[in-house]
mmCIF file with all atom_site columns, C-alpha atoms in Angstrom:
data_model
loop_
_atom_site.group_PDB
_atom_site.id
_atom_site.type_symbol
_atom_site.label_atom_id
_atom_site.label_alt_id
_atom_site.label_comp_id
_atom_site.label_asym_id
_atom_site.label_entity_id
_atom_site.label_seq_id
_atom_site.pdbx_PDB_ins_code
_atom_site.Cartn_x
_atom_site.Cartn_y
_atom_site.Cartn_z
_atom_site.occupancy
_atom_site.B_iso_or_equiv
_atom_site.pdbx_formal_charge
_atom_site.auth_seq_id
_atom_site.auth_comp_id
_atom_site.auth_asym_id
_atom_site.auth_atom_id
_atom_site.pdbx_PDB_model_num
ATOM 1   C CA . MET A 1 1   ? -0.041  -0.046  0.110  1.00 0.00 ? 18  MET A CA 1
ATOM 2   C CA . ARG A 1 2   ? 2.697   2.655   0.874  1.00 0.00 ? 19  ARG A CA 1
ATOM 3   C CA . GLU A 1 3   ? 4.584   2.130   -2.316 1.00 0.00 ? 20  GLU A CA 1
ATOM 4   C CA . GLY A 1 4   ? 1.776   1.700   -4.540 1.00 0.00 ? 21  GLY A CA 1
ATOM 5   C CA . ALA A 1 5   ? 0.015   4.650   -3.501 1.00 0.00 ? 22  ALA A CA 1
ATOM 6   C CA . ARG A 1 6   ? 3.126   6.648   -2.337 1.00 0.00 ? 23  ARG A CA 1
ATOM 7   C CA . VAL A 1 7   ? 1.692   7.363   0.991  1.00 0.00 ? 24  VAL A CA 1
ATOM 8   C CA . ARG A 1 8   ? 4.034   7.971   3.920  1.00 0.00 ? 25  ARG A CA 1
ATOM 9   C CA . LEU A 1 9   ? 2.983   5.718   6.888  1.00 0.00 ? 26  LEU A CA 1
ATOM 10  C CA . ASP A 1 10  ? 5.198   6.143   10.018 1.00 0.00 ? 27  ASP A CA 1
ATOM 11  C CA . TYR A 1 11  ? 2.797   5.143   12.573 1.00 0.00 ? 28  TYR A CA 1
ATOM 12  C CA . SER A 1 12  ? 2.492   8.736   13.834 1.00 0.00 ? 29  SER A CA 1
ATOM 13  C CA . ALA A 1 13  ? -0.816  10.260  14.609 1.00 0.00 ? 30  ALA A CA 1
ATOM 14  C CA . GLN A 1 14  ? -0.538  12.693  11.863 1.00 0.00 ? 31  GLN A CA 1
ATOM 15  C CA . SER A 1 15  ? -0.248  9.676   9.313  1.00 0.00 ? 32  SER A CA 1
ATOM 16  C CA . VAL A 1 16  ? -3.983  9.025   9.782  1.00 0.00 ? 33  VAL A CA 1
ATOM 17  C CA . TRP A 1 17  ? -4.820  11.787  8.412  1.00 0.00 ? 34  TRP A CA 1
ATOM 18  C CA . ARG A 1 18  ? -3.552  10.622  4.893  1.00 0.00 ? 35  ARG A CA 1
ATOM 19  C CA . VAL A 1 19  ? -5.176  7.247   5.564  1.00 0.00 ? 36  VAL A CA 1
ATOM 20  C CA . ASP A 1 20  ? -8.431  8.976   6.068  1.00 0.00 ? 37  ASP A CA 1
ATOM 21  C CA . ARG A 1 21  ? -7.838  10.769  2.613  1.00 0.00 ? 38  ARG A CA 1
ATOM 22  C CA . VAL A 1 22  ? -6.973  7.694   0.813  1.00 0.00 ? 39  VAL A CA 1
ATOM 23  C CA . ILE A 1 23  ? -10.070 6.236   1.763  1.00 0.00 ? 40  ILE A CA 1
ATOM 24  C CA . GLU A 1 24  ? -11.899 9.248   0.744  1.00 0.00 ? 41  GLU A CA 1
ATOM 25  C CA . GLU A 1 25  ? -10.313 9.164   -2.812 1.00 0.00 ? 42  GLU A CA 1
ATOM 26  C CA . ILE A 1 26  ? -11.378 5.456   -3.355 1.00 0.00 ? 43  ILE A CA 1
ATOM 27  C CA . ARG A 1 27  ? -14.788 6.145   -2.193 1.00 0.00 ? 44  ARG A CA 1
ATOM 28  C CA . ARG A 1 28  ? -14.918 8.954   -4.650 1.00 0.00 ? 45  ARG A CA 1
ATOM 29  C CA . GLU A 1 29  ? -13.642 6.780   -7.433 1.00 0.00 ? 46  GLU A CA 1
ATOM 30  C CA . GLY A 1 30  ? -16.605 4.754   -6.771 1.00 0.00 ? 47  GLY A CA 1
ATOM 31  C CA . VAL A 1 31  ? -14.622 1.535   -6.209 1.00 0.00 ? 48  VAL A CA 1
ATOM 32  C CA . PRO A 1 32  ? -17.293 -1.269  -5.329 1.00 0.00 ? 49  PRO A CA 1
ATOM 33  C CA . TYR A 1 33  ? -16.698 -2.260  -1.340 1.00 0.00 ? 50  TYR A CA 1
ATOM 34  C CA . ASP A 1 34  ? -16.011 -5.842  -2.106 1.00 0.00 ? 51  ASP A CA 1
ATOM 35  C CA . ALA A 1 35  ? -12.583 -4.973  -4.316 1.00 0.00 ? 52  ALA A CA 1
ATOM 36  C CA . VAL A 1 36  ? -11.227 -2.776  -1.170 1.00 0.00 ? 53  VAL A CA 1
ATOM 37  C CA . ARG A 1 37  ? -12.725 -4.553  1.729  1.00 0.00 ? 54  ARG A CA 1
ATOM 38  C CA . GLU A 1 38  ? -9.127  -5.915  2.325  1.00 0.00 ? 55  GLU A CA 1
ATOM 39  C CA . THR A 1 39  ? -7.722  -2.799  1.817  1.00 0.00 ? 56  THR A CA 1
ATOM 40  C CA . LEU A 1 40  ? -10.109 -1.159  4.246  1.00 0.00 ? 57  LEU A CA 1
ATOM 41  C CA . ARG A 1 41  ? -9.329  -3.969  6.701  1.00 0.00 ? 58  ARG A CA 1
ATOM 42  C CA . GLY A 1 42  ? -5.361  -3.029  6.373  1.00 0.00 ? 59  GLY A CA 1
ATOM 43  C CA . LEU A 1 43  ? -5.995  0.569   6.770  1.00 0.00 ? 60  LEU A CA 1
ATOM 44  C CA . GLY A 1 44  ? -8.227  0.228   9.917  1.00 0.00 ? 61  GLY A CA 1
ATOM 45  C CA . ALA A 1 45  ? -5.647  -2.275  11.404 1.00 0.00 ? 62  ALA A CA 1
ATOM 46  C CA . TYR A 1 46  ? -2.847  0.502   10.548 1.00 0.00 ? 63  TYR A CA 1
ATOM 47  C CA . ALA A 1 47  ? -4.838  2.980   12.644 1.00 0.00 ? 64  ALA A CA 1
ATOM 48  C CA . GLY A 1 48  ? -5.104  0.604   15.187 1.00 0.00 ? 65  GLY A CA 1
ATOM 49  C CA . GLU A 1 49  ? -1.636  0.040   15.407 1.00 0.00 ? 66  GLU A CA 1
ATOM 50  C CA . VAL A 1 50  ? -0.822  3.856   15.671 1.00 0.00 ? 67  VAL A CA 1
ATOM 51  C CA . ILE A 1 51  ? -3.457  3.737   18.545 1.00 0.00 ? 68  ILE A CA 1
ATOM 52  C CA . VAL A 1 52  ? -1.485  0.696   20.200 1.00 0.00 ? 69  VAL A CA 1
ATOM 53  C CA . ARG A 1 53  ? 1.932   2.205   19.817 1.00 0.00 ? 70  ARG A CA 1
ATOM 54  C CA . HIS A 1 54  ? 1.190   5.820   21.340 1.00 0.00 ? 71  HIS A CA 1
ATOM 55  C CA . THR A 1 55  ? -1.073  4.757   24.191 1.00 0.00 ? 72  THR A CA 1
ATOM 56  C CA . GLY A 1 56  ? -0.015  1.244   25.356 1.00 0.00 ? 73  GLY A CA 1
ATOM 57  C CA . ALA A 1 57  ? -3.200  -0.637  24.219 1.00 0.00 ? 74  ALA A CA 1
ATOM 58  C CA . GLU A 1 58  ? -3.730  -3.980  23.154 1.00 0.00 ? 75  GLU A CA 1
ATOM 59  C CA . TRP A 1 59  ? -5.201  -6.049  20.334 1.00 0.00 ? 76  TRP A CA 1
ATOM 60  C CA . TRP A 1 60  ? -8.456  -7.685  21.501 1.00 0.00 ? 77  TRP A CA 1
ATOM 61  C CA . ALA A 1 61  ? -10.074 -10.673 19.458 1.00 0.00 ? 78  ALA A CA 1
ATOM 62  C CA . SER A 1 62  ? -12.946 -12.465 19.570 1.00 0.00 ? 79  SER A CA 1
ATOM 63  C CA . GLY A 1 63  ? -15.380 -14.574 17.272 1.00 0.00 ? 80  GLY A CA 1
ATOM 64  C CA . GLY A 1 64  ? -13.316 -13.222 14.410 1.00 0.00 ? 81  GLY A CA 1
ATOM 65  C CA . GLU A 1 65  ? -13.815 -9.517  15.241 1.00 0.00 ? 82  GLU A CA 1
ATOM 66  C CA . HIS A 1 66  ? -10.842 -7.160  16.382 1.00 0.00 ? 83  HIS A CA 1
ATOM 67  C CA . TRP A 1 67  ? -10.682 -4.369  18.590 1.00 0.00 ? 84  TRP A CA 1
ATOM 68  C CA . ILE A 1 68  ? -8.187  -2.260  20.693 1.00 0.00 ? 85  ILE A CA 1
ATOM 69  C CA . ARG A 1 69  ? -8.157  -1.882  24.272 1.00 0.00 ? 86  ARG A CA 1
ATOM 70  C CA . THR A 1 70  ? -6.535  1.165   25.479 1.00 0.00 ? 87  THR A CA 1
ATOM 71  C CA . PRO A 1 71  ? -5.262  1.366   28.950 1.00 0.00 ? 88  PRO A CA 1
ATOM 72  C CA . ASP A 1 72  ? -8.211  3.190   30.319 1.00 0.00 ? 89  ASP A CA 1
ATOM 73  C CA . GLY A 1 73  ? -10.474 -0.035  29.726 1.00 0.00 ? 90  GLY A CA 1
ATOM 74  C CA . ARG A 1 74  ? -12.174 1.674   26.717 1.00 0.00 ? 91  ARG A CA 1
ATOM 75  C CA . LEU A 1 75  ? -12.630 -0.620  23.288 1.00 0.00 ? 92  LEU A CA 1
ATOM 76  C CA . TRP A 1 76  ? -12.061 1.067   19.882 1.00 0.00 ? 93  TRP A CA 1
ATOM 77  C CA . ASP A 1 77  ? -13.133 -0.926  16.327 1.00 0.00 ? 94  ASP A CA 1
ATOM 78  C CA . PRO A 1 78  ? -10.646 0.874   13.872 1.00 0.00 ? 95  PRO A CA 1
ATOM 79  C CA . LEU A 1 79  ? -11.481 -1.898  11.262 1.00 0.00 ? 96  LEU A CA 1
ATOM 80  C CA . ASP A 1 80  ? -15.424 -1.200  11.495 1.00 0.00 ? 97  ASP A CA 1
ATOM 81  C CA . GLU A 1 81  ? -14.118 2.580   11.510 1.00 0.00 ? 98  GLU A CA 1
ATOM 82  C CA . ALA A 1 82  ? -12.663 1.944   8.093  1.00 0.00 ? 99  ALA A CA 1
ATOM 83  C CA . ARG A 1 83  ? -15.647 0.782   6.687  1.00 0.00 ? 100 ARG A CA 1
ATOM 84  C CA . ARG A 1 84  ? -17.805 3.591   8.130  1.00 0.00 ? 101 ARG A CA 1
ATOM 85  C CA . CYS A 1 85  ? -15.199 6.023   6.402  1.00 0.00 ? 102 CYS A CA 1
ATOM 86  C CA . TYR A 1 86  ? -15.465 4.269   3.036  1.00 0.00 ? 103 TYR A CA 1
ATOM 87  C CA . GLY A 1 87  ? -19.343 4.766   3.444  1.00 0.00 ? 104 GLY A CA 1
ATOM 88  C CA . GLY A 1 88  ? -18.823 8.556   4.366  1.00 0.00 ? 105 GLY A CA 1
ATOM 89  C CA . HIS A 1 89  ? -19.813 8.252   7.942  1.00 0.00 ? 106 HIS A CA 1
ATOM 90  C CA . GLY A 1 90  ? -16.732 7.827   9.641  1.00 0.00 ? 107 GLY A CA 1
ATOM 91  C CA . SER A 1 91  ? -13.225 9.140   10.530 1.00 0.00 ? 108 SER A CA 1
ATOM 92  C CA . LEU A 1 92  ? -9.972  7.254   11.490 1.00 0.00 ? 109 LEU A CA 1
ATOM 93  C CA . ARG A 1 93  ? -8.256  10.398  12.486 1.00 0.00 ? 110 ARG A CA 1
ATOM 94  C CA . LEU A 1 94  ? -11.005 11.192  14.640 1.00 0.00 ? 111 LEU A CA 1
ATOM 95  C CA . LEU A 1 95  ? -11.102 7.790   16.113 1.00 0.00 ? 112 LEU A CA 1
ATOM 96  C CA . CYS A 1 96  ? -7.148  8.040   16.841 1.00 0.00 ? 113 CYS A CA 1
ATOM 97  C CA . ARG A 1 97  ? -7.660  11.421  18.378 1.00 0.00 ? 114 ARG A CA 1
ATOM 98  C CA . ASP A 1 98  ? -10.202 10.518  20.788 1.00 0.00 ? 115 ASP A CA 1
ATOM 99  C CA . ALA A 1 99  ? -8.282  7.159   21.593 1.00 0.00 ? 116 ALA A CA 1
ATOM 100 C CA . LEU A 1 100 ? -4.887  9.309   22.020 1.00 0.00 ? 117 LEU A CA 1
ATOM 101 C CA . GLY A 1 101 ? -6.955  11.807  23.968 1.00 0.00 ? 118 GLY A CA 1
#
């Protein structure tokens, strides 16, 4: 993803802004969801890893679903948020901002 799209992703909170823009560009192009499902999952996982690295959070999994649990006990779902972004109703940067608090 980084090389093909020439997007610099360095696990900084600022890099999640770029991820939101990539998702928005894909959405505007009208790419069918099924064609980008795994890409969205990867971008959501990237945003989740940013949260993990900056807060000391942990990945949690159950029944095929994955969440981030921050040290304050809150659960975050960056994979679902990436899907919401694609639908025009979410923001990974805002999710990260709130999680990094």
